[in-house]
């Protein structure tokens, strides 16, 4: 490449960056100038060809076309498998050292799910019974009574209710509340690992790059308490085969929990009317105060 080629490429980049110099909103100006600069540097560095550029345009077009208004958001899925969602999560929660760590929201949350009693079973189809209990506290250790835990998980077929329309409404979803001691108890089935949707461009990307689509088994939580920051996180099954290779990079060591086997004669089985052998997990949450 000649010196004049390099100079003219730099000139194109400089002109494109400068074209945003009069953006009235300072943050928008900063974001766009950085974006264009990095994008141009990337193209120059990898010597992006026209055919490759067009393939990228087609890939992004197909990503948009795969989205719908209700359940499918292929761009978020793309951000997830590129690790961008977890990077943004880390930036957003810088300096939040004392609170429970957050992780990806994921595309399968549904609002307005049933309120559930302390210890109520949210598995409307019987399965490998589980009980998860713990306490919600503030960063000083004070238990938070009346906190809401909105939870969701897949069925044993690896699909969420809503995504899998054959499951009853509200299956494996619900809004639990802490008691006067800040405690919660959720009856359910032991979460299983499942693949993220692979029938779109993101699936093709994973395929072309030899990556698997699996997420380690987890239970999703969204916690709210007055005067405290909302926490969106998961609790992961510690022994899952995909715990070290989550397709969306969501695992944090502090969010791993062991489901311990307990017999049907365990006192907790009668307290929570379980009636079979089950698995017990314990996990405490800490919520940050609102700034
Ligand atoms: C989930 O855990 O539900 C999820 C998260 C990111 C991408 C796909 C699914
Ligand atoms: Fe999930």
XYZ file of C-alpha atoms and ligand atoms in Angstrom:
301
model
C 0.000 0.000 0.000
C 1.456 3.361 -1.012
C 1.804 6.399 1.245
C -0.879 8.214 -0.738
C -3.331 5.281 -0.229
C -2.822 5.500 3.544
C -3.193 9.271 3.481
C -6.447 9.100 1.527
C -7.901 6.437 3.875
C -7.047 8.632 6.865
C -8.645 11.574 5.084
C -11.902 9.626 4.593
C -11.960 8.708 8.289
C -11.197 12.250 9.425
C -13.939 13.697 7.235
C -16.518 11.182 8.480
C -15.576 11.805 12.138
C -15.632 15.576 11.668
C -19.042 15.466 10.004
C -20.501 14.911 13.507
C -18.578 17.799 15.090
C -21.628 20.041 15.368
C -23.955 17.507 16.983
C -25.671 19.635 19.659
C -25.866 16.838 22.269
C -22.323 16.389 23.626
C -22.733 12.728 24.604
C -24.240 11.803 21.220
C -21.389 13.651 19.487
C -18.798 11.780 21.572
C -20.430 8.375 20.962
C -20.791 8.858 17.198
C -17.296 10.227 16.650
C -15.782 7.339 18.644
C -17.973 4.792 16.853
C -17.060 6.031 13.388
C -13.370 6.287 14.283
C -13.215 2.725 15.697
C -15.280 1.331 12.816
C -12.977 2.904 10.228
C -9.854 1.754 12.059
C -11.265 -1.773 12.168
C -11.955 -1.752 8.408
C -8.462 -0.417 7.645
C -6.726 -2.827 10.021
C -8.451 -5.991 8.707
C -8.395 -4.652 5.116
C -12.128 -5.228 4.804
C -13.072 -6.305 1.274
C -16.274 -5.273 -0.527
C -17.633 -8.842 -0.534
C -17.012 -9.124 3.225
C -18.618 -5.739 3.812
C -21.699 -6.860 1.879
C -21.843 -10.168 3.776
C -21.861 -8.180 7.031
C -24.694 -5.982 5.692
C -26.674 -9.102 4.770
C -26.019 -10.644 8.203
C -27.257 -7.518 10.019
C -30.279 -7.293 7.708
C -31.187 -10.918 8.489
C -30.674 -10.207 12.208
C -33.239 -7.384 12.032
C -35.639 -9.471 9.966
C -35.561 -12.241 12.587
C -36.852 -9.863 15.286
C -40.544 -9.623 16.106
C -42.576 -7.404 18.436
C -43.283 -10.088 21.017
C -40.637 -12.688 21.823
C -37.702 -12.600 19.448
C -34.910 -9.992 19.681
C -32.051 -11.289 17.554
C -29.917 -8.142 18.052
C -29.854 -8.690 21.832
C -28.954 -12.320 21.205
C -26.123 -11.142 18.933
C -24.904 -8.720 21.604
C -25.073 -11.601 24.128
C -22.954 -14.060 22.103
C -20.401 -11.321 21.317
C -19.994 -10.725 25.069
C -21.116 -7.119 24.642
C -24.136 -7.495 26.953
C -21.923 -8.704 29.804
C -19.387 -5.941 29.147
C -22.129 -3.293 29.363
C -23.414 -4.997 32.529
C -19.912 -4.786 34.048
C -19.570 -1.093 33.120
C -23.031 -0.293 34.493
C -22.217 -1.973 37.828
C -18.698 -0.616 38.373
C -18.055 0.033 42.097
C -21.046 -2.043 43.233
C -18.767 -4.301 45.290
C -21.075 -5.005 48.228
C -24.249 -5.959 46.376
C -25.021 -9.321 44.756
C -23.576 -9.425 41.254
C -25.833 -8.966 38.244
C -25.891 -10.813 34.934
C -27.705 -10.746 31.581
C -31.458 -10.134 31.513
C -32.066 -12.462 28.564
C -35.017 -12.295 26.179
C -37.534 -14.521 27.997
C -38.846 -12.374 30.861
C -42.604 -11.822 30.871
C -44.082 -9.164 33.154
C -47.349 -9.551 35.052
C -46.811 -13.150 36.151
C -48.774 -14.478 39.170
C -47.958 -13.370 42.716
C -46.920 -16.462 44.664
C -47.024 -17.350 48.353
C -43.934 -18.091 50.441
C -42.842 -21.606 49.345
C -45.504 -21.954 46.612
C -44.726 -24.413 43.821
C -44.332 -22.567 40.493
C -43.818 -25.846 38.569
C -47.282 -26.497 37.147
C -45.958 -29.692 35.535
C -44.304 -32.076 38.048
C -40.599 -32.801 37.667
C -37.316 -33.108 39.576
C -38.478 -31.217 42.687
C -36.414 -28.363 44.092
C -36.584 -25.854 46.906
C -34.505 -22.681 46.958
C -34.485 -20.499 50.055
C -32.538 -17.552 51.405
C -32.641 -14.035 52.671
C -32.675 -10.613 50.983
C -30.636 -7.973 52.836
C -29.353 -4.454 52.328
C -25.618 -3.675 52.226
C -25.547 -3.165 56.027
C -26.915 -6.713 56.530
C -30.435 -5.625 57.496
C -33.107 -8.074 56.228
C -35.507 -6.523 53.724
C -39.138 -7.476 54.384
C -41.561 -7.170 51.456
C -38.917 -7.348 48.699
C -40.201 -8.769 45.401
C -38.423 -11.613 43.612
C -39.705 -12.007 40.059
C -38.373 -15.395 38.911
C -38.394 -17.433 35.699
C -36.748 -20.593 34.437
C -37.122 -23.162 31.667
C -39.056 -26.382 31.960
C -37.211 -29.676 31.800
C -37.503 -29.533 27.976
C -35.219 -26.452 28.027
C -37.994 -24.048 26.960
C -39.653 -21.161 28.774
C -43.425 -20.912 29.082
C -44.480 -18.297 26.519
C -41.714 -19.501 24.186
C -43.187 -23.023 24.403
C -46.920 -22.396 23.984
C -47.824 -25.908 25.140
C -46.875 -25.059 28.745
C -49.573 -23.712 31.090
C -49.704 -19.915 31.564
C -47.246 -18.861 34.279
C -45.449 -22.217 34.413
C -42.095 -21.772 36.190
C -42.654 -18.046 36.569
C -43.923 -15.911 39.397
C -43.478 -13.041 41.807
C -42.430 -14.099 45.312
C -42.135 -11.773 48.309
C -39.899 -11.836 51.362
C -41.492 -12.368 54.800
C -40.974 -10.127 57.838
C -37.463 -11.618 58.319
C -36.439 -10.943 54.708
C -36.712 -14.650 53.826
C -37.998 -16.175 50.610
C -38.758 -19.774 49.582
C -39.433 -21.022 46.039
C -40.680 -24.514 45.196
C -39.839 -25.519 41.646
C -37.944 -28.091 39.582
C -34.147 -28.250 39.336
C -33.098 -26.009 36.398
C -31.542 -27.708 33.338
C -29.042 -26.491 30.734
C -30.564 -25.378 27.433
C -29.428 -23.961 24.074
C -30.153 -20.347 23.113
C -32.241 -20.082 19.901
C -30.152 -21.219 16.913
C -32.716 -20.927 14.092
C -31.514 -17.459 13.030
C -28.348 -15.571 12.028
C -26.871 -15.891 15.538
C -27.167 -19.676 15.260
C -25.375 -19.516 11.881
C -22.616 -17.435 13.454
C -22.125 -19.969 16.269
C -22.138 -22.792 13.722
C -19.594 -21.123 11.427
C -17.262 -20.494 14.345
C -17.474 -23.909 16.021
C -19.159 -22.514 19.147
C -21.897 -24.351 21.070
C -25.188 -22.589 21.948
C -25.633 -23.940 25.509
C -26.295 -22.009 28.690
C -25.624 -23.682 32.051
C -28.744 -24.385 34.137
C -29.952 -21.300 36.003
C -32.868 -19.601 37.691
C -33.526 -15.963 36.683
C -34.225 -13.323 39.338
C -35.311 -9.716 39.188
C -35.374 -8.240 42.709
C -37.007 -4.989 43.764
C -37.321 -3.341 47.169
C -38.295 0.262 47.929
C -35.224 2.509 48.250
C -32.975 -0.089 46.617
C -31.552 -0.615 43.163
C -33.223 -3.262 41.034
C -31.066 -6.390 40.719
C -31.277 -8.579 37.587
C -29.329 -11.782 38.000
C -29.326 -15.590 37.842
C -28.416 -18.352 40.257
C -26.466 -21.061 38.401
C -26.293 -24.792 39.168
C -22.709 -25.311 40.268
C -22.303 -28.802 38.751
C -23.570 -27.967 35.261
C -21.372 -29.234 32.383
C -21.553 -25.796 30.693
C -20.708 -23.741 33.804
C -17.322 -22.742 32.321
C -18.515 -22.198 28.745
C -21.810 -20.262 28.886
C -22.655 -19.204 25.297
C -23.425 -15.666 26.562
C -20.616 -15.333 29.184
C -23.102 -14.758 32.028
C -21.578 -16.911 34.791
C -19.937 -15.265 37.818
C -18.461 -17.420 40.579
C -20.487 -15.628 43.268
C -23.724 -16.735 41.529
C -23.012 -20.485 41.637
C -25.057 -22.626 43.998
C -25.118 -26.339 44.884
C -28.464 -28.174 44.771
C -28.176 -30.783 47.540
C -30.208 -33.997 47.464
C -32.718 -34.368 50.338
C -35.058 -37.261 51.119
C -38.853 -37.171 51.192
C -38.661 -37.549 55.014
C -36.642 -34.311 55.411
C -38.527 -31.854 57.690
C -38.458 -29.285 54.860
C -40.364 -31.745 52.642
C -43.272 -31.737 55.079
C -43.011 -27.976 55.779
C -43.329 -27.246 52.055
C -45.587 -30.175 51.207
C -43.086 -31.660 48.730
C -43.957 -35.342 49.138
C -40.912 -36.706 47.221
C -37.116 -36.601 47.293
C -35.960 -33.128 46.292
C -32.930 -30.858 45.852
C -32.291 -27.943 48.194
C -30.338 -24.787 47.337
C -29.657 -21.740 49.531
C -28.826 -18.316 48.191
C -28.826 -14.905 49.921
C -29.157 -11.625 48.027
C -27.772 -8.178 48.898
C -29.375 -5.104 47.325
C -27.617 -1.771 46.919
C -29.355 1.373 48.115
C -30.648 3.792 45.491
C -28.035 6.457 44.826
C -31.593 -16.592 29.022
O -30.977 -16.969 29.976
O -32.803 -16.698 29.073
C -30.893 -16.075 27.819
C -29.919 -15.112 27.963
C -29.257 -14.631 26.848
C -29.576 -15.126 25.595
C -30.552 -16.100 25.462
C -31.211 -16.585 26.571
Fe -32.374 -18.285 30.862
